[in-house]
């Protein structure tokens, strides 16, 4: 792995518990959501893992980007359900 990818992995591990709490809250807001909190965080990680340059962001900025990725996953899932 590259140093950027290692730092990105470390940022994700550091934020994981908080991201699961946010994912659980998002799921609670929309009971029709098809993802459980762990699945939602993992799907967001798949999106984020393609951008190792995110490792250079602050922990707060990384969490905000990860939450945005989770919302994008939920929106994409809802669009697929309704199409």
PDB file of N, CA and C in Angstrom:
ATOM      1  N   UNK A   1       0.832  -1.187   0.000  1.00  0.00           N
ATOM      2  CA  UNK A   1       0.000   0.000   0.000  1.00  0.00           C
ATOM      3  C   UNK A   1       0.875   1.247   0.000  1.00  0.00           C
ATOM      4  N   UNK A   2       0.277   2.312  -0.432  1.00  0.00           N
ATOM      5  CA  UNK A   2       0.999   3.582  -0.458  1.00  0.00           C
ATOM      6  C   UNK A   2       0.855   4.279   0.889  1.00  0.00           C
ATOM      7  N   UNK A   3       1.756   5.214   1.188  1.00  0.00           N
ATOM      8  CA  UNK A   3       1.626   5.964   2.448  1.00  0.00           C
ATOM      9  C   UNK A   3       0.295   6.712   2.549  1.00  0.00           C
ATOM     10  N   UNK A   4      -0.182   7.267   1.417  1.00  0.00           N
ATOM     11  CA  UNK A   4      -1.475   7.954   1.445  1.00  0.00           C
ATOM     12  C   UNK A   4      -2.598   6.984   1.794  1.00  0.00           C
ATOM     13  N   UNK A   5      -2.562   5.790   1.230  1.00  0.00           N
ATOM     14  CA  UNK A   5      -3.599   4.809   1.511  1.00  0.00           C
ATOM     15  C   UNK A   5      -3.535   4.349   2.964  1.00  0.00           C
ATOM     16  N   UNK A   6      -2.334   4.194   3.494  1.00  0.00           N
ATOM     17  CA  UNK A   6      -2.183   3.825   4.908  1.00  0.00           C
ATOM     18  C   UNK A   6      -2.762   4.905   5.811  1.00  0.00           C
ATOM     19  N   UNK A   7      -2.509   6.170   5.483  1.00  0.00           N
ATOM     20  CA  UNK A   7      -3.052   7.273   6.284  1.00  0.00           C
ATOM     21  C   UNK A   7      -4.567   7.340   6.151  1.00  0.00           C
ATOM     22  N   UNK A   8      -5.085   7.063   4.955  1.00  0.00           N
ATOM     23  CA  UNK A   8      -6.535   7.048   4.754  1.00  0.00           C
ATOM     24  C   UNK A   8      -7.163   5.926   5.577  1.00  0.00           C
ATOM     25  N   UNK A   9      -6.549   4.758   5.578  1.00  0.00           N
ATOM     26  CA  UNK A   9      -7.037   3.642   6.390  1.00  0.00           C
ATOM     27  C   UNK A   9      -7.064   4.029   7.864  1.00  0.00           C
ATOM     28  N   UNK A  10      -6.005   4.689   8.327  1.00  0.00           N
ATOM     29  CA  UNK A  10      -5.932   5.099   9.734  1.00  0.00           C
ATOM     30  C   UNK A  10      -7.011   6.129  10.062  1.00  0.00           C
ATOM     31  N   UNK A  11      -7.268   7.051   9.145  1.00  0.00           N
ATOM     32  CA  UNK A  11      -8.319   8.058   9.371  1.00  0.00           C
ATOM     33  C   UNK A  11      -9.683   7.386   9.453  1.00  0.00           C
ATOM     34  N   UNK A  12      -9.913   6.397   8.613  1.00  0.00           N
ATOM     35  CA  UNK A  12     -11.190   5.696   8.632  1.00  0.00           C
ATOM     36  C   UNK A  12     -11.367   4.908   9.929  1.00  0.00           C
ATOM     37  N   UNK A  13     -10.320   4.224  10.350  1.00  0.00           N
ATOM     38  CA  UNK A  13     -10.397   3.455  11.598  1.00  0.00           C
ATOM     39  C   UNK A  13     -10.674   4.395  12.768  1.00  0.00           C
ATOM     40  N   UNK A  14     -10.034   5.560  12.780  1.00  0.00           N
ATOM     41  CA  UNK A  14     -10.237   6.517  13.871  1.00  0.00           C
ATOM     42  C   UNK A  14     -11.667   7.056  13.893  1.00  0.00           C
ATOM     43  N   UNK A  15     -12.286   7.165  12.727  1.00  0.00           N
ATOM     44  CA  UNK A  15     -13.631   7.744  12.633  1.00  0.00           C
ATOM     45  C   UNK A  15     -14.739   6.693  12.640  1.00  0.00           C
ATOM     46  N   UNK A  16     -14.391   5.421  12.602  1.00  0.00           N
ATOM     47  CA  UNK A  16     -15.375   4.357  12.385  1.00  0.00           C
ATOM     48  C   UNK A  16     -16.529   4.371  13.389  1.00  0.00           C
ATOM     49  N   UNK A  17     -16.226   4.426  14.669  1.00  0.00           N
ATOM     50  CA  UNK A  17     -17.297   4.378  15.675  1.00  0.00           C
ATOM     51  C   UNK A  17     -18.266   5.546  15.524  1.00  0.00           C
ATOM     52  N   UNK A  18     -17.720   6.725  15.302  1.00  0.00           N
ATOM     53  CA  UNK A  18     -18.592   7.888  15.129  1.00  0.00           C
ATOM     54  C   UNK A  18     -19.417   7.779  13.846  1.00  0.00           C
ATOM     55  N   UNK A  19     -18.826   7.262  12.794  1.00  0.00           N
ATOM     56  CA  UNK A  19     -19.567   7.092  11.544  1.00  0.00           C
ATOM     57  C   UNK A  19     -20.687   6.070  11.706  1.00  0.00           C
ATOM     58  N   UNK A  20     -20.465   5.026  12.486  1.00  0.00           N
ATOM     59  CA  UNK A  20     -21.545   4.054  12.747  1.00  0.00           C
ATOM     60  C   UNK A  20     -22.686   4.699  13.508  1.00  0.00           C
ATOM     61  N   UNK A  21     -22.361   5.588  14.467  1.00  0.00           N
ATOM     62  CA  UNK A  21     -23.424   6.292  15.199  1.00  0.00           C
ATOM     63  C   UNK A  21     -24.232   7.171  14.258  1.00  0.00           C
ATOM     64  N   UNK A  22     -23.553   7.875  13.364  1.00  0.00           N
ATOM     65  CA  UNK A  22     -24.251   8.724  12.393  1.00  0.00           C
ATOM     66  C   UNK A  22     -25.105   7.864  11.471  1.00  0.00           C
ATOM     67  N   UNK A  23     -24.563   6.734  11.034  1.00  0.00           N
ATOM     68  CA  UNK A  23     -25.313   5.831  10.151  1.00  0.00           C
ATOM     69  C   UNK A  23     -26.555   5.298  10.851  1.00  0.00           C
ATOM     70  N   UNK A  24     -26.441   4.971  12.137  1.00  0.00           N
ATOM     71  CA  UNK A  24     -27.604   4.496  12.886  1.00  0.00           C
ATOM     72  C   UNK A  24     -28.656   5.598  12.986  1.00  0.00           C
ATOM     73  N   UNK A  25     -28.209   6.827  13.173  1.00  0.00           N
ATOM     74  CA  UNK A  25     -29.138   7.955  13.232  1.00  0.00           C
ATOM     75  C   UNK A  25     -29.829   8.153  11.878  1.00  0.00           C
ATOM     76  N   UNK A  26     -29.070   8.059  10.794  1.00  0.00           N
ATOM     77  CA  UNK A  26     -29.660   8.203   9.466  1.00  0.00           C
ATOM     78  C   UNK A  26     -30.673   7.097   9.212  1.00  0.00           C
ATOM     79  N   UNK A  27     -30.375   5.893   9.655  1.00  0.00           N
ATOM     80  CA  UNK A  27     -31.303   4.775   9.469  1.00  0.00           C
ATOM     81  C   UNK A  27     -32.564   4.992  10.299  1.00  0.00           C
ATOM     82  N   UNK A  28     -32.396   5.527  11.488  1.00  0.00           N
ATOM     83  CA  UNK A  28     -33.554   5.792  12.354  1.00  0.00           C
ATOM     84  C   UNK A  28     -34.468   6.845  11.729  1.00  0.00           C
ATOM     85  N   UNK A  29     -33.871   7.824  11.038  1.00  0.00           N
ATOM     86  CA  UNK A  29     -34.664   8.869  10.385  1.00  0.00           C
ATOM     87  C   UNK A  29     -35.471   8.312   9.226  1.00  0.00           C
ATOM     88  N   UNK A  30     -34.953   7.305   8.541  1.00  0.00           N
ATOM     89  CA  UNK A  30     -35.642   6.725   7.394  1.00  0.00           C
ATOM     90  C   UNK A  30     -35.707   5.212   7.556  1.00  0.00           C
ATOM     91  N   UNK A  31     -36.762   4.707   8.176  1.00  0.00           N
ATOM     92  CA  UNK A  31     -36.848   3.265   8.407  1.00  0.00           C
ATOM     93  C   UNK A  31     -36.903   2.444   7.125  1.00  0.00           C
ATOM     94  N   UNK A  32     -37.172   3.074   5.986  1.00  0.00           N
ATOM     95  CA  UNK A  32     -37.205   2.340   4.722  1.00  0.00           C
ATOM     96  C   UNK A  32     -35.820   2.096   4.161  1.00  0.00           C
ATOM     97  N   UNK A  33     -34.806   2.688   4.778  1.00  0.00           N
ATOM     98  CA  UNK A  33     -33.438   2.516   4.295  1.00  0.00           C
ATOM     99  C   UNK A  33     -33.076   1.032   4.310  1.00  0.00           C
ATOM    100  N   UNK A  34     -32.412   0.604   3.263  1.00  0.00           N
ATOM    101  CA  UNK A  34     -32.109  -0.819   3.113  1.00  0.00           C
ATOM    102  C   UNK A  34     -30.773  -1.210   3.732  1.00  0.00           C
ATOM    103  N   UNK A  35     -30.020  -0.252   4.229  1.00  0.00           N
ATOM    104  CA  UNK A  35     -28.706  -0.543   4.798  1.00  0.00           C
ATOM    105  C   UNK A  35     -28.772  -0.549   6.312  1.00  0.00           C
ATOM    106  N   UNK A  36     -28.046  -1.480   6.920  1.00  0.00           N
ATOM    107  CA  UNK A  36     -27.829  -1.384   8.353  1.00  0.00           C
ATOM    108  C   UNK A  36     -26.629  -0.453   8.554  1.00  0.00           C
ATOM    109  N   UNK A  37     -26.393   0.043   9.777  1.00  0.00           N
ATOM    110  CA  UNK A  37     -25.295   1.008   9.978  1.00  0.00           C
ATOM    111  C   UNK A  37     -23.938   0.507   9.501  1.00  0.00           C
ATOM    112  N   UNK A  38     -23.625  -0.743   9.780  1.00  0.00           N
ATOM    113  CA  UNK A  38     -22.328  -1.273   9.349  1.00  0.00           C
ATOM    114  C   UNK A  38     -22.231  -1.304   7.830  1.00  0.00           C
ATOM    115  N   UNK A  39     -23.276  -1.756   7.177  1.00  0.00           N
ATOM    116  CA  UNK A  39     -23.278  -1.803   5.715  1.00  0.00           C
ATOM    117  C   UNK A  39     -23.157  -0.427   5.091  1.00  0.00           C
ATOM    118  N   UNK A  40     -23.835   0.549   5.688  1.00  0.00           N
ATOM    119  CA  UNK A  40     -23.770   1.908   5.160  1.00  0.00           C
ATOM    120  C   UNK A  40     -22.367   2.479   5.298  1.00  0.00           C
ATOM    121  N   UNK A  41     -21.747   2.281   6.453  1.00  0.00           N
ATOM    122  CA  UNK A  41     -20.371   2.772   6.645  1.00  0.00           C
ATOM    123  C   UNK A  41     -19.433   2.064   5.676  1.00  0.00           C
ATOM    124  N   UNK A  42     -19.624   0.770   5.488  1.00  0.00           N
ATOM    125  CA  UNK A  42     -18.755   0.033   4.565  1.00  0.00           C
ATOM    126  C   UNK A  42     -18.924   0.507   3.121  1.00  0.00           C
ATOM    127  N   UNK A  43     -20.157   0.780   2.712  1.00  0.00           N
ATOM    128  CA  UNK A  43     -20.379   1.303   1.356  1.00  0.00           C
ATOM    129  C   UNK A  43     -19.730   2.677   1.192  1.00  0.00           C
ATOM    130  N   UNK A  44     -19.825   3.491   2.222  1.00  0.00           N
ATOM    131  CA  UNK A  44     -19.161   4.801   2.159  1.00  0.00           C
ATOM    132  C   UNK A  44     -17.653   4.622   2.060  1.00  0.00           C
ATOM    133  N   UNK A  45     -17.113   3.653   2.792  1.00  0.00           N
ATOM    134  CA  UNK A  45     -15.673   3.395   2.726  1.00  0.00           C
ATOM    135  C   UNK A  45     -15.253   3.003   1.317  1.00  0.00           C
ATOM    136  N   UNK A  46     -16.068   2.211   0.647  1.00  0.00           N
ATOM    137  CA  UNK A  46     -15.743   1.826  -0.728  1.00  0.00           C
ATOM    138  C   UNK A  46     -15.617   3.066  -1.602  1.00  0.00           C
ATOM    139  N   UNK A  47     -16.537   4.019  -1.414  1.00  0.00           N
ATOM    140  CA  UNK A  47     -16.462   5.263  -2.187  1.00  0.00           C
ATOM    141  C   UNK A  47     -15.212   6.057  -1.820  1.00  0.00           C
ATOM    142  N   UNK A  48     -14.917   6.160  -0.520  1.00  0.00           N
ATOM    143  CA  UNK A  48     -13.790   6.968  -0.066  1.00  0.00           C
ATOM    144  C   UNK A  48     -12.442   6.338  -0.385  1.00  0.00           C
ATOM    145  N   UNK A  49     -12.394   5.031  -0.443  1.00  0.00           N
ATOM    146  CA  UNK A  49     -11.115   4.353  -0.654  1.00  0.00           C
ATOM    147  C   UNK A  49     -10.516   4.655  -2.025  1.00  0.00           C
ATOM    148  N   UNK A  50     -11.323   5.158  -2.912  1.00  0.00           N
ATOM    149  CA  UNK A  50     -10.826   5.520  -4.252  1.00  0.00           C
ATOM    150  C   UNK A  50     -10.122   6.869  -4.256  1.00  0.00           C
ATOM    151  N   UNK A  51     -10.115   7.554  -3.100  1.00  0.00           N
ATOM    152  CA  UNK A  51      -9.540   8.908  -3.014  1.00  0.00           C
ATOM    153  C   UNK A  51      -8.516   8.989  -1.889  1.00  0.00           C
ATOM    154  N   UNK A  52      -7.338   8.390  -2.058  1.00  0.00           N
ATOM    155  CA  UNK A  52      -6.353   8.404  -0.973  1.00  0.00           C
ATOM    156  C   UNK A  52      -5.887   9.805  -0.591  1.00  0.00           C
ATOM    157  N   UNK A  53      -6.113  10.790  -1.454  1.00  0.00           N
ATOM    158  CA  UNK A  53      -5.709  12.154  -1.107  1.00  0.00           C
ATOM    159  C   UNK A  53      -6.514  12.716   0.062  1.00  0.00           C
ATOM    160  N   UNK A  54      -7.622  12.076   0.410  1.00  0.00           N
ATOM    161  CA  UNK A  54      -8.408  12.499   1.577  1.00  0.00           C
ATOM    162  C   UNK A  54      -7.637  12.316   2.872  1.00  0.00           C
ATOM    163  N   UNK A  55      -6.576  11.538   2.847  1.00  0.00           N
ATOM    164  CA  UNK A  55      -5.769  11.319   4.047  1.00  0.00           C
ATOM    165  C   UNK A  55      -5.145  12.612   4.541  1.00  0.00           C
ATOM    166  N   UNK A  56      -5.019  13.596   3.668  1.00  0.00           N
ATOM    167  CA  UNK A  56      -4.398  14.860   4.044  1.00  0.00           C
ATOM    168  C   UNK A  56      -5.371  15.840   4.676  1.00  0.00           C
ATOM    169  N   UNK A  57      -6.636  15.466   4.813  1.00  0.00           N
ATOM    170  CA  UNK A  57      -7.618  16.365   5.408  1.00  0.00           C
ATOM    171  C   UNK A  57      -7.613  16.214   6.927  1.00  0.00           C
ATOM    172  N   UNK A  58      -8.199  17.182   7.589  1.00  0.00           N
ATOM    173  CA  UNK A  58      -8.297  17.107   9.048  1.00  0.00           C
ATOM    174  C   UNK A  58      -9.290  16.008   9.419  1.00  0.00           C
ATOM    175  N   UNK A  59      -9.214  15.507  10.645  1.00  0.00           N
ATOM    176  CA  UNK A  59     -10.172  14.463  11.068  1.00  0.00           C
ATOM    177  C   UNK A  59     -11.626  14.922  10.942  1.00  0.00           C
ATOM    178  N   UNK A  60     -11.916  16.165  11.282  1.00  0.00           N
ATOM    179  CA  UNK A  60     -13.283  16.671  11.178  1.00  0.00           C
ATOM    180  C   UNK A  60     -13.731  16.714   9.722  1.00  0.00           C
ATOM    181  N   UNK A  61     -12.867  17.205   8.848  1.00  0.00           N
ATOM    182  CA  UNK A  61     -13.214  17.274   7.429  1.00  0.00           C
ATOM    183  C   UNK A  61     -13.413  15.866   6.859  1.00  0.00           C
ATOM    184  N   UNK A  62     -12.572  14.930   7.265  1.00  0.00           N
ATOM    185  CA  UNK A  62     -12.719  13.550   6.802  1.00  0.00           C
ATOM    186  C   UNK A  62     -14.076  12.996   7.210  1.00  0.00           C
ATOM    187  N   UNK A  63     -14.479  13.226   8.466  1.00  0.00           N
ATOM    188  CA  UNK A  63     -15.776  12.725   8.929  1.00  0.00           C
ATOM    189  C   UNK A  63     -16.915  13.347   8.136  1.00  0.00           C
ATOM    190  N   UNK A  64     -16.808  14.631   7.851  1.00  0.00           N
ATOM    191  CA  UNK A  64     -17.857  15.293   7.068  1.00  0.00           C
ATOM    192  C   UNK A  64     -17.948  14.713   5.669  1.00  0.00           C
ATOM    193  N   UNK A  65     -16.812  14.445   5.060  1.00  0.00           N
ATOM    194  CA  UNK A  65     -16.811  13.845   3.724  1.00  0.00           C
ATOM    195  C   UNK A  65     -17.404  12.436   3.788  1.00  0.00           C
ATOM    196  N   UNK A  66     -17.072  11.684   4.831  1.00  0.00           N
ATOM    197  CA  UNK A  66     -17.598  10.330   4.981  1.00  0.00           C
ATOM    198  C   UNK A  66     -19.112  10.342   5.172  1.00  0.00           C
ATOM    199  N   UNK A  67     -19.614  11.291   5.951  1.00  0.00           N
ATOM    200  CA  UNK A  67     -21.066  11.400   6.141  1.00  0.00           C
ATOM    201  C   UNK A  67     -21.738  11.760   4.823  1.00  0.00           C
ATOM    202  N   UNK A  68     -21.131  12.621   4.063  1.00  0.00           N
ATOM    203  CA  UNK A  68     -21.682  12.957   2.750  1.00  0.00           C
ATOM    204  C   UNK A  68     -21.713  11.721   1.858  1.00  0.00           C
ATOM    205  N   UNK A  69     -20.658  10.918   1.914  1.00  0.00           N
ATOM    206  CA  UNK A  69     -20.625   9.679   1.127  1.00  0.00           C
ATOM    207  C   UNK A  69     -21.737   8.735   1.565  1.00  0.00           C
ATOM    208  N   UNK A  70     -22.007   8.661   2.869  1.00  0.00           N
ATOM    209  CA  UNK A  70     -23.094   7.799   3.339  1.00  0.00           C
ATOM    210  C   UNK A  70     -24.434   8.295   2.811  1.00  0.00           C
ATOM    211  N   UNK A  71     -24.637   9.585   2.825  1.00  0.00           N
ATOM    212  CA  UNK A  71     -25.894  10.128   2.294  1.00  0.00           C
ATOM    213  C   UNK A  71     -26.020   9.840   0.800  1.00  0.00           C
ATOM    214  N   UNK A  72     -24.910   9.942   0.068  1.00  0.00           N
ATOM    215  CA  UNK A  72     -24.945   9.631  -1.352  1.00  0.00           C
ATOM    216  C   UNK A  72     -25.322   8.166  -1.580  1.00  0.00           C
ATOM    217  N   UNK A  73     -24.802   7.288  -0.749  1.00  0.00           N
ATOM    218  CA  UNK A  73     -25.146   5.866  -0.857  1.00  0.00           C
ATOM    219  C   UNK A  73     -26.639   5.682  -0.637  1.00  0.00           C
ATOM    220  N   UNK A  74     -27.193   6.354   0.373  1.00  0.00           N
ATOM    221  CA  UNK A  74     -28.630   6.237   0.645  1.00  0.00           C
ATOM    222  C   UNK A  74     -29.471   6.787  -0.497  1.00  0.00           C
ATOM    223  N   UNK A  75     -29.050   7.916  -1.059  1.00  0.00           N
ATOM    224  CA  UNK A  75     -29.782   8.510  -2.182  1.00  0.00           C
ATOM    225  C   UNK A  75     -29.732   7.584  -3.390  1.00  0.00           C
ATOM    226  N   UNK A  76     -28.552   7.040  -3.683  1.00  0.00           N
ATOM    227  CA  UNK A  76     -28.429   6.118  -4.812  1.00  0.00           C
ATOM    228  C   UNK A  76     -29.311   4.891  -4.608  1.00  0.00           C
ATOM    229  N   UNK A  77     -29.355   4.387  -3.381  1.00  0.00           N
ATOM    230  CA  UNK A  77     -30.176   3.224  -3.068  1.00  0.00           C
ATOM    231  C   UNK A  77     -31.658   3.549  -3.241  1.00  0.00           C
ATOM    232  N   UNK A  78     -32.080   4.712  -2.764  1.00  0.00           N
ATOM    233  CA  UNK A  78     -33.485   5.116  -2.910  1.00  0.00           C
ATOM    234  C   UNK A  78     -33.848   5.287  -4.372  1.00  0.00           C
ATOM    235  N   UNK A  79     -32.950   5.850  -5.163  1.00  0.00           N
ATOM    236  CA  UNK A  79     -33.234   6.013  -6.597  1.00  0.00           C
ATOM    237  C   UNK A  79     -33.395   4.666  -7.288  1.00  0.00           C
ATOM    238  N   UNK A  80     -32.551   3.708  -6.914  1.00  0.00           N
ATOM    239  CA  UNK A  80     -32.675   2.370  -7.513  1.00  0.00           C
ATOM    240  C   UNK A  80     -33.997   1.720  -7.107  1.00  0.00           C
ATOM    241  N   UNK A  81     -34.409   1.912  -5.855  1.00  0.00           N
ATOM    242  CA  UNK A  81     -35.688   1.330  -5.390  1.00  0.00           C
ATOM    243  C   UNK A  81     -36.869   1.918  -6.121  1.00  0.00           C
ATOM    244  N   UNK A  82     -36.806   3.198  -6.447  1.00  0.00           N
ATOM    245  CA  UNK A  82     -37.957   3.882  -7.028  1.00  0.00           C
ATOM    246  C   UNK A  82     -37.932   3.920  -8.553  1.00  0.00           C
ATOM    247  N   UNK A  83     -36.927   3.312  -9.154  1.00  0.00           N
ATOM    248  CA  UNK A  83     -36.875   3.338 -10.614  1.00  0.00           C
ATOM    249  C   UNK A  83     -37.551   2.123 -11.219  1.00  0.00           C
TER     250      UNK A  83
END
